């Protein structure tokens, strides 16, 4: 393959030795060299393919360090119950009816009890009004809760005789009957296990739709934090199949849903991979567990009570000893562990379990804490000391910041949410993410939120936790690569690194300016190739 000479108005490499260059040379799927336009033209040689990008700003390919691509792709075929458009339970019912063509299960997603007029979760009675014959399930926007109608509960074998009267995962109303709620991940998984298995075509299609959308948004690598969350081990099979046929449009690092990983380890059906195989776009790095739930669902585990409920702190999903044991099993199998922890009590529990696992053999696995919404400086210092990674759900500031301030956390805790500046001052290397489909997958908007801390309501939340544009880009490039031990392969535009990059149609300064449109990807290159290239020859 001939070499490629690429020039742009500015090329920001994230390489400390040459942070900004005029041009770079690509040889095959790797960066060969970076430097001045003249030097790189000489390096490329006669006959090189030339890509000139006047007016563009080039940065390393963006890395989305926490999304759920199969889930996101599947929602294309479900009723959209988000607010907007749904502002009441009647709107949710109408959205479900409108999507109920054909036969089989009726699925919906995205309702938010804090934004609809009734200020409560739907119930089985509300969903029975949609259909009594067909099973109906609608997922909360955070993904931690679901509501089912009577037919769906019956299909899952969930009723007053099979669920303990005091089981918090399946709450009851004043009449003693199940409300239809499935509370938290284990309960939701038990409910959705009754949904008929998807076809290979359906799973592959959902996955490809999400990954193609990711590439169009400037993302060249994604971390799937919950392979199997929506379709069980079919998702892992889909990745393997699409990778073998060369169809994956971006690079993927996967973390298998924790219960699936433990079962697969018992059956010796899975191994964890520390580096991608030659020519592969997918590797399974480890497993993902949940320590708590969501702040907006009042199920995140906090050290101090919720502002809206002074008697309630939220709860850990597992006793410390059980979390320790699950994490240790994956650690001993050589896997990398990711732990969902939104509240500071859960962050503390995750740190304890991960440190204990590492202490058993001294292997510093660079295990990860996901979201880390509420955390004290002492938590961040402990993360650094234990050589753990963290990926912050900074999109929460924009999408839920106003409600966290006014309802759930109060002004001070909400201002300190997603403490990026504090983490940076402590020397942490961290990623940023959208948790798509919980919030839209738009890394440039995520970077702007990290820089401006602007909420959807138009106010700045925790201005002291803002970081600069370059630091935010580092979080979504080389530091996200670091989270999965990939920093020597990708994340910087330097000699020997994978030639993954994105050209933006504006300047880096525009990313931090909330008064102008966010720059958009004009060209995305993965492994040195892009469908957007119209090269000349030197």
PDB file of C-alpha atoms in Angstrom, residues 263-498:
ATOM      1  CA  UNK A 263     -21.118 -18.473  34.218  1.00  0.00           C
ATOM      2  CA  UNK A 264     -18.842 -18.549  31.183  1.00  0.00           C
ATOM      3  CA  UNK A 265     -15.786 -18.820  33.432  1.00  0.00           C
ATOM      4  CA  UNK A 266     -17.415 -21.721  35.282  1.00  0.00           C
ATOM      5  CA  UNK A 267     -17.998 -23.464  31.953  1.00  0.00           C
ATOM      6  CA  UNK A 268     -14.563 -22.495  30.581  1.00  0.00           C
ATOM      7  CA  UNK A 269     -16.216 -20.869  27.582  1.00  0.00           C
ATOM      8  CA  UNK A 270     -14.463 -17.528  27.723  1.00  0.00           C
ATOM      9  CA  UNK A 271     -10.977 -16.073  27.953  1.00  0.00           C
ATOM     10  CA  UNK A 272     -10.028 -12.437  28.314  1.00  0.00           C
ATOM     11  CA  UNK A 273      -7.738 -10.806  25.773  1.00  0.00           C
ATOM     12  CA  UNK A 274      -5.070  -8.280  26.709  1.00  0.00           C
ATOM     13  CA  UNK A 275      -4.368  -7.113  23.166  1.00  0.00           C
ATOM     14  CA  UNK A 276      -6.196  -7.309  19.843  1.00  0.00           C
ATOM     15  CA  UNK A 277      -5.263 -10.092  17.465  1.00  0.00           C
ATOM     16  CA  UNK A 278      -3.696  -9.044  14.182  1.00  0.00           C
ATOM     17  CA  UNK A 279      -6.359  -7.644  11.867  1.00  0.00           C
ATOM     18  CA  UNK A 280      -9.072  -7.832  14.536  1.00  0.00           C
ATOM     19  CA  UNK A 281     -11.383  -4.972  15.510  1.00  0.00           C
ATOM     20  CA  UNK A 282     -12.719  -6.651  18.668  1.00  0.00           C
ATOM     21  CA  UNK A 283     -11.368  -8.040  21.903  1.00  0.00           C
ATOM     22  CA  UNK A 284     -13.040  -9.071  25.157  1.00  0.00           C
ATOM     23  CA  UNK A 285     -11.088  -7.367  27.921  1.00  0.00           C
ATOM     24  CA  UNK A 286     -13.052  -8.368  30.997  1.00  0.00           C
ATOM     25  CA  UNK A 287     -16.363  -8.097  32.816  1.00  0.00           C
ATOM     26  CA  UNK A 288     -18.654  -5.398  34.181  1.00  0.00           C
ATOM     27  CA  UNK A 289     -20.473  -5.421  37.531  1.00  0.00           C
ATOM     28  CA  UNK A 290     -22.925  -3.006  39.155  1.00  0.00           C
ATOM     29  CA  UNK A 291     -22.344  -1.743  42.707  1.00  0.00           C
ATOM     30  CA  UNK A 292     -25.418   0.517  42.825  1.00  0.00           C
ATOM     31  CA  UNK A 293     -28.110   2.088  40.670  1.00  0.00           C
ATOM     32  CA  UNK A 294     -28.930   5.593  39.466  1.00  0.00           C
ATOM     33  CA  UNK A 295     -29.191   8.937  41.221  1.00  0.00           C
ATOM     34  CA  UNK A 296     -32.411   9.930  39.452  1.00  0.00           C
ATOM     35  CA  UNK A 297     -33.920   6.599  40.465  1.00  0.00           C
ATOM     36  CA  UNK A 298     -32.850   7.146  44.101  1.00  0.00           C
ATOM     37  CA  UNK A 299     -31.016   3.815  43.882  1.00  0.00           C
ATOM     38  CA  UNK A 300     -27.437   5.124  43.812  1.00  0.00           C
ATOM     39  CA  UNK A 301     -25.726   4.418  47.151  1.00  0.00           C
ATOM     40  CA  UNK A 302     -24.794   7.703  48.853  1.00  0.00           C
ATOM     41  CA  UNK A 303     -22.990   8.374  52.117  1.00  0.00           C
ATOM     42  CA  UNK A 304     -25.290  11.305  52.921  1.00  0.00           C
ATOM     43  CA  UNK A 305     -29.055  11.163  52.317  1.00  0.00           C
ATOM     44  CA  UNK A 306     -30.824  12.342  49.205  1.00  0.00           C
ATOM     45  CA  UNK A 307     -31.887  15.974  49.418  1.00  0.00           C
ATOM     46  CA  UNK A 308     -35.451  15.021  48.491  1.00  0.00           C
ATOM     47  CA  UNK A 309     -35.628  12.150  50.997  1.00  0.00           C
ATOM     48  CA  UNK A 310     -33.593  12.772  54.187  1.00  0.00           C
ATOM     49  CA  UNK A 311     -34.260   9.226  55.397  1.00  0.00           C
ATOM     50  CA  UNK A 312     -32.878   7.553  52.274  1.00  0.00           C
ATOM     51  CA  UNK A 313     -29.270   6.931  51.225  1.00  0.00           C
ATOM     52  CA  UNK A 314     -29.820   4.345  48.499  1.00  0.00           C
ATOM     53  CA  UNK A 315     -28.349   0.872  48.807  1.00  0.00           C
ATOM     54  CA  UNK A 316     -25.478  -1.183  47.503  1.00  0.00           C
ATOM     55  CA  UNK A 317     -26.725  -3.903  45.180  1.00  0.00           C
ATOM     56  CA  UNK A 318     -24.484  -6.514  46.839  1.00  0.00           C
ATOM     57  CA  UNK A 319     -22.903  -6.905  50.272  1.00  0.00           C
ATOM     58  CA  UNK A 320     -19.211  -5.997  50.233  1.00  0.00           C
ATOM     59  CA  UNK A 321     -18.146  -9.637  50.581  1.00  0.00           C
ATOM     60  CA  UNK A 322     -20.210 -10.709  47.561  1.00  0.00           C
ATOM     61  CA  UNK A 323     -18.871  -7.869  45.416  1.00  0.00           C
ATOM     62  CA  UNK A 324     -15.352  -8.826  46.521  1.00  0.00           C
ATOM     63  CA  UNK A 325     -15.882 -12.446  45.487  1.00  0.00           C
ATOM     64  CA  UNK A 326     -17.330 -11.677  42.036  1.00  0.00           C
ATOM     65  CA  UNK A 327     -14.575  -9.209  41.197  1.00  0.00           C
ATOM     66  CA  UNK A 328     -11.844 -11.540  42.458  1.00  0.00           C
ATOM     67  CA  UNK A 329     -12.980 -14.332  40.140  1.00  0.00           C
ATOM     68  CA  UNK A 330     -12.584 -12.155  37.046  1.00  0.00           C
ATOM     69  CA  UNK A 331      -9.298 -10.720  38.325  1.00  0.00           C
ATOM     70  CA  UNK A 332      -7.887 -14.212  38.857  1.00  0.00           C
ATOM     71  CA  UNK A 333      -8.952 -15.160  35.336  1.00  0.00           C
ATOM     72  CA  UNK A 334      -6.766 -12.347  33.991  1.00  0.00           C
ATOM     73  CA  UNK A 335      -9.662 -10.082  33.104  1.00  0.00           C
ATOM     74  CA  UNK A 336     -10.085  -6.375  33.553  1.00  0.00           C
ATOM     75  CA  UNK A 337     -12.958  -5.439  35.856  1.00  0.00           C
ATOM     76  CA  UNK A 338     -15.280  -2.463  35.384  1.00  0.00           C
ATOM     77  CA  UNK A 339     -17.627  -1.521  38.228  1.00  0.00           C
ATOM     78  CA  UNK A 340     -20.650   0.729  37.831  1.00  0.00           C
ATOM     79  CA  UNK A 341     -20.710   3.120  40.809  1.00  0.00           C
ATOM     80  CA  UNK A 342     -22.725   6.351  40.794  1.00  0.00           C
ATOM     81  CA  UNK A 343     -22.922   7.219  44.501  1.00  0.00           C
ATOM     82  CA  UNK A 344     -19.927   7.816  46.749  1.00  0.00           C
ATOM     83  CA  UNK A 345     -20.804   4.853  48.986  1.00  0.00           C
ATOM     84  CA  UNK A 346     -20.710   2.630  45.900  1.00  0.00           C
ATOM     85  CA  UNK A 347     -17.469   4.226  44.718  1.00  0.00           C
ATOM     86  CA  UNK A 348     -15.949   3.392  48.095  1.00  0.00           C
ATOM     87  CA  UNK A 349     -17.198  -0.202  47.922  1.00  0.00           C
ATOM     88  CA  UNK A 350     -15.811  -0.617  44.398  1.00  0.00           C
ATOM     89  CA  UNK A 351     -12.404   0.740  45.418  1.00  0.00           C
ATOM     90  CA  UNK A 352     -12.318  -1.680  48.368  1.00  0.00           C
ATOM     91  CA  UNK A 353     -13.160  -4.711  46.220  1.00  0.00           C
ATOM     92  CA  UNK A 354     -10.735  -3.829  43.452  1.00  0.00           C
ATOM     93  CA  UNK A 355      -7.876  -3.152  45.856  1.00  0.00           C
ATOM     94  CA  UNK A 356      -8.518  -6.441  47.643  1.00  0.00           C
ATOM     95  CA  UNK A 357      -8.436  -8.325  44.347  1.00  0.00           C
ATOM     96  CA  UNK A 358      -5.153  -6.736  43.325  1.00  0.00           C
ATOM     97  CA  UNK A 359      -3.641  -7.467  46.732  1.00  0.00           C
ATOM     98  CA  UNK A 360      -4.140 -11.217  46.253  1.00  0.00           C
ATOM     99  CA  UNK A 361      -1.450 -11.479  43.589  1.00  0.00           C
ATOM    100  CA  UNK A 362      -0.002  -8.005  43.050  1.00  0.00           C
ATOM    101  CA  UNK A 363      -1.379  -7.725  39.514  1.00  0.00           C
ATOM    102  CA  UNK A 364      -2.395  -4.136  38.868  1.00  0.00           C
ATOM    103  CA  UNK A 365      -5.144  -4.811  36.358  1.00  0.00           C
ATOM    104  CA  UNK A 366      -6.009  -1.159  35.758  1.00  0.00           C
ATOM    105  CA  UNK A 367      -9.546  -2.043  36.782  1.00  0.00           C
ATOM    106  CA  UNK A 368     -12.136   0.669  36.245  1.00  0.00           C
ATOM    107  CA  UNK A 369     -14.887   2.556  38.023  1.00  0.00           C
ATOM    108  CA  UNK A 370     -17.722   3.643  35.740  1.00  0.00           C
ATOM    109  CA  UNK A 371     -19.646   6.927  36.075  1.00  0.00           C
ATOM    110  CA  UNK A 372     -18.221   8.027  39.472  1.00  0.00           C
ATOM    111  CA  UNK A 373     -20.934  10.693  39.695  1.00  0.00           C
ATOM    112  CA  UNK A 374     -20.585  11.571  43.373  1.00  0.00           C
ATOM    113  CA  UNK A 375     -17.107  11.137  44.809  1.00  0.00           C
ATOM    114  CA  UNK A 376     -14.958  12.940  47.346  1.00  0.00           C
ATOM    115  CA  UNK A 377     -11.356  14.038  46.724  1.00  0.00           C
ATOM    116  CA  UNK A 378     -10.311  11.225  49.081  1.00  0.00           C
ATOM    117  CA  UNK A 379     -12.066   8.724  46.769  1.00  0.00           C
ATOM    118  CA  UNK A 380     -10.206  10.075  43.760  1.00  0.00           C
ATOM    119  CA  UNK A 381      -6.911   9.939  45.667  1.00  0.00           C
ATOM    120  CA  UNK A 382      -7.639   6.309  46.561  1.00  0.00           C
ATOM    121  CA  UNK A 383      -8.371   5.527  42.900  1.00  0.00           C
ATOM    122  CA  UNK A 384      -5.030   7.027  41.918  1.00  0.00           C
ATOM    123  CA  UNK A 385      -3.151   5.216  44.691  1.00  0.00           C
ATOM    124  CA  UNK A 386      -4.666   1.881  43.678  1.00  0.00           C
ATOM    125  CA  UNK A 387      -3.773   2.517  40.012  1.00  0.00           C
ATOM    126  CA  UNK A 388      -7.405   2.180  38.968  1.00  0.00           C
ATOM    127  CA  UNK A 389      -9.062   3.872  36.014  1.00  0.00           C
ATOM    128  CA  UNK A 390     -12.236   5.931  35.931  1.00  0.00           C
ATOM    129  CA  UNK A 391     -14.642   6.978  33.187  1.00  0.00           C
ATOM    130  CA  UNK A 392     -16.861   9.913  34.156  1.00  0.00           C
ATOM    131  CA  UNK A 393     -20.460  10.239  32.941  1.00  0.00           C
ATOM    132  CA  UNK A 394     -20.073  13.981  32.466  1.00  0.00           C
ATOM    133  CA  UNK A 395     -23.143  14.167  30.201  1.00  0.00           C
ATOM    134  CA  UNK A 396     -25.118  13.964  33.438  1.00  0.00           C
ATOM    135  CA  UNK A 397     -24.192  17.608  34.043  1.00  0.00           C
ATOM    136  CA  UNK A 398     -26.081  18.716  30.937  1.00  0.00           C
ATOM    137  CA  UNK A 399     -29.005  16.280  30.945  1.00  0.00           C
ATOM    138  CA  UNK A 400     -29.717  15.951  34.699  1.00  0.00           C
ATOM    139  CA  UNK A 401     -27.647  18.654  36.364  1.00  0.00           C
ATOM    140  CA  UNK A 402     -30.578  20.971  37.073  1.00  0.00           C
ATOM    141  CA  UNK A 403     -32.643  18.210  38.691  1.00  0.00           C
ATOM    142  CA  UNK A 404     -29.683  16.868  40.652  1.00  0.00           C
ATOM    143  CA  UNK A 405     -29.163  20.366  42.072  1.00  0.00           C
ATOM    144  CA  UNK A 406     -32.822  21.161  42.757  1.00  0.00           C
ATOM    145  CA  UNK A 407     -34.132  17.739  43.725  1.00  0.00           C
ATOM    146  CA  UNK A 408     -31.749  14.852  44.327  1.00  0.00           C
ATOM    147  CA  UNK A 409     -28.414  16.133  45.660  1.00  0.00           C
ATOM    148  CA  UNK A 410     -28.695  19.789  46.596  1.00  0.00           C
ATOM    149  CA  UNK A 411     -26.540  22.639  45.338  1.00  0.00           C
ATOM    150  CA  UNK A 412     -23.121  21.666  46.716  1.00  0.00           C
ATOM    151  CA  UNK A 413     -23.086  17.955  45.878  1.00  0.00           C
ATOM    152  CA  UNK A 414     -24.488  18.658  42.420  1.00  0.00           C
ATOM    153  CA  UNK A 415     -21.791  21.276  41.792  1.00  0.00           C
ATOM    154  CA  UNK A 416     -19.119  18.732  42.740  1.00  0.00           C
ATOM    155  CA  UNK A 417     -20.647  16.004  40.555  1.00  0.00           C
ATOM    156  CA  UNK A 418     -18.240  14.557  37.955  1.00  0.00           C
ATOM    157  CA  UNK A 419     -15.240  16.298  39.558  1.00  0.00           C
ATOM    158  CA  UNK A 420     -13.026  16.491  36.488  1.00  0.00           C
ATOM    159  CA  UNK A 421     -10.795  19.363  37.610  1.00  0.00           C
ATOM    160  CA  UNK A 422     -10.189  17.694  40.958  1.00  0.00           C
ATOM    161  CA  UNK A 423      -9.341  14.416  39.226  1.00  0.00           C
ATOM    162  CA  UNK A 424      -6.955  16.227  36.911  1.00  0.00           C
ATOM    163  CA  UNK A 425      -5.226  18.011  39.788  1.00  0.00           C
ATOM    164  CA  UNK A 426      -4.670  14.651  41.461  1.00  0.00           C
ATOM    165  CA  UNK A 427      -3.060  13.270  38.312  1.00  0.00           C
ATOM    166  CA  UNK A 428      -5.800  10.818  37.372  1.00  0.00           C
ATOM    167  CA  UNK A 429      -6.088   9.665  33.783  1.00  0.00           C
ATOM    168  CA  UNK A 430      -9.779   9.429  33.015  1.00  0.00           C
ATOM    169  CA  UNK A 431     -12.261   8.962  30.202  1.00  0.00           C
ATOM    170  CA  UNK A 432     -15.566  10.659  29.450  1.00  0.00           C
ATOM    171  CA  UNK A 433     -18.669   8.982  28.105  1.00  0.00           C
ATOM    172  CA  UNK A 434     -22.305   9.252  27.045  1.00  0.00           C
ATOM    173  CA  UNK A 435     -23.596   5.870  28.308  1.00  0.00           C
ATOM    174  CA  UNK A 436     -25.571   5.786  25.030  1.00  0.00           C
ATOM    175  CA  UNK A 437     -28.509   5.310  24.714  1.00  0.00           C
ATOM    176  CA  UNK A 438     -28.972   6.858  28.177  1.00  0.00           C
ATOM    177  CA  UNK A 439     -27.761  10.106  26.619  1.00  0.00           C
ATOM    178  CA  UNK A 440     -26.970  10.706  22.929  1.00  0.00           C
ATOM    179  CA  UNK A 441     -23.662   9.473  21.580  1.00  0.00           C
ATOM    180  CA  UNK A 442     -22.010  12.763  20.580  1.00  0.00           C
ATOM    181  CA  UNK A 443     -18.414  12.989  21.834  1.00  0.00           C
ATOM    182  CA  UNK A 444     -17.908  16.572  20.713  1.00  0.00           C
ATOM    183  CA  UNK A 445     -20.947  17.653  22.732  1.00  0.00           C
ATOM    184  CA  UNK A 446     -19.569  15.621  25.657  1.00  0.00           C
ATOM    185  CA  UNK A 447     -16.275  17.500  25.384  1.00  0.00           C
ATOM    186  CA  UNK A 448     -18.142  20.822  25.364  1.00  0.00           C
ATOM    187  CA  UNK A 449     -20.023  19.831  28.531  1.00  0.00           C
ATOM    188  CA  UNK A 450     -16.739  18.965  30.257  1.00  0.00           C
ATOM    189  CA  UNK A 451     -15.361  22.372  29.288  1.00  0.00           C
ATOM    190  CA  UNK A 452     -18.414  24.558  29.985  1.00  0.00           C
ATOM    191  CA  UNK A 453     -20.358  22.582  32.677  1.00  0.00           C
ATOM    192  CA  UNK A 454     -23.505  24.049  31.133  1.00  0.00           C
ATOM    193  CA  UNK A 455     -26.806  22.402  32.037  1.00  0.00           C
ATOM    194  CA  UNK A 456     -29.807  21.973  29.785  1.00  0.00           C
ATOM    195  CA  UNK A 457     -31.434  24.770  31.785  1.00  0.00           C
ATOM    196  CA  UNK A 458     -28.681  27.163  30.730  1.00  0.00           C
ATOM    197  CA  UNK A 459     -26.748  27.508  33.989  1.00  0.00           C
ATOM    198  CA  UNK A 460     -23.169  26.590  34.886  1.00  0.00           C
ATOM    199  CA  UNK A 461     -23.040  23.744  37.400  1.00  0.00           C
ATOM    200  CA  UNK A 462     -19.800  23.522  39.341  1.00  0.00           C
ATOM    201  CA  UNK A 463     -17.693  25.916  37.308  1.00  0.00           C
ATOM    202  CA  UNK A 464     -14.667  25.017  39.441  1.00  0.00           C
ATOM    203  CA  UNK A 465     -14.782  21.501  37.977  1.00  0.00           C
ATOM    204  CA  UNK A 466     -14.396  22.656  34.371  1.00  0.00           C
ATOM    205  CA  UNK A 467     -11.394  21.454  32.376  1.00  0.00           C
ATOM    206  CA  UNK A 468      -9.802  22.894  29.256  1.00  0.00           C
ATOM    207  CA  UNK A 469     -10.515  21.770  25.710  1.00  0.00           C
ATOM    208  CA  UNK A 470      -7.172  20.047  25.245  1.00  0.00           C
ATOM    209  CA  UNK A 471      -7.576  18.178  28.540  1.00  0.00           C
ATOM    210  CA  UNK A 472     -11.064  17.055  27.532  1.00  0.00           C
ATOM    211  CA  UNK A 473      -9.778  15.832  24.171  1.00  0.00           C
ATOM    212  CA  UNK A 474      -7.025  13.946  25.968  1.00  0.00           C
ATOM    213  CA  UNK A 475      -9.707  12.304  28.115  1.00  0.00           C
ATOM    214  CA  UNK A 476     -11.501  11.094  24.973  1.00  0.00           C
ATOM    215  CA  UNK A 477      -8.365   9.958  23.141  1.00  0.00           C
ATOM    216  CA  UNK A 478      -5.174   8.720  24.768  1.00  0.00           C
ATOM    217  CA  UNK A 479      -6.515   8.592  28.335  1.00  0.00           C
ATOM    218  CA  UNK A 480      -9.492   6.493  27.254  1.00  0.00           C
ATOM    219  CA  UNK A 481      -7.007   4.257  25.436  1.00  0.00           C
ATOM    220  CA  UNK A 482      -5.084   4.040  28.719  1.00  0.00           C
ATOM    221  CA  UNK A 483      -8.212   2.739  30.457  1.00  0.00           C
ATOM    222  CA  UNK A 484      -7.931  -0.494  28.439  1.00  0.00           C
ATOM    223  CA  UNK A 485      -4.121  -0.733  28.167  1.00  0.00           C
ATOM    224  CA  UNK A 486      -4.204   0.553  24.567  1.00  0.00           C
ATOM    225  CA  UNK A 487      -2.211   3.777  25.005  1.00  0.00           C
ATOM    226  CA  UNK A 488       0.810   2.384  23.133  1.00  0.00           C
ATOM    227  CA  UNK A 489      -1.387   1.438  20.175  1.00  0.00           C
ATOM    228  CA  UNK A 490      -3.869   4.287  19.739  1.00  0.00           C
ATOM    229  CA  UNK A 491      -4.929   7.678  21.086  1.00  0.00           C
ATOM    230  CA  UNK A 492      -2.027   9.784  19.854  1.00  0.00           C
ATOM    231  CA  UNK A 493      -0.901  10.679  16.355  1.00  0.00           C
ATOM    232  CA  UNK A 494       2.686   9.535  16.674  1.00  0.00           C
ATOM    233  CA  UNK A 495       5.000   7.155  14.887  1.00  0.00           C
ATOM    234  CA  UNK A 496       3.855   3.559  15.228  1.00  0.00           C
ATOM    235  CA  UNK A 497       0.359   4.365  16.475  1.00  0.00           C
ATOM    236  CA  UNK A 498      -2.748   3.211  14.644  1.00  0.00           C
TER     237      UNK A 498
END
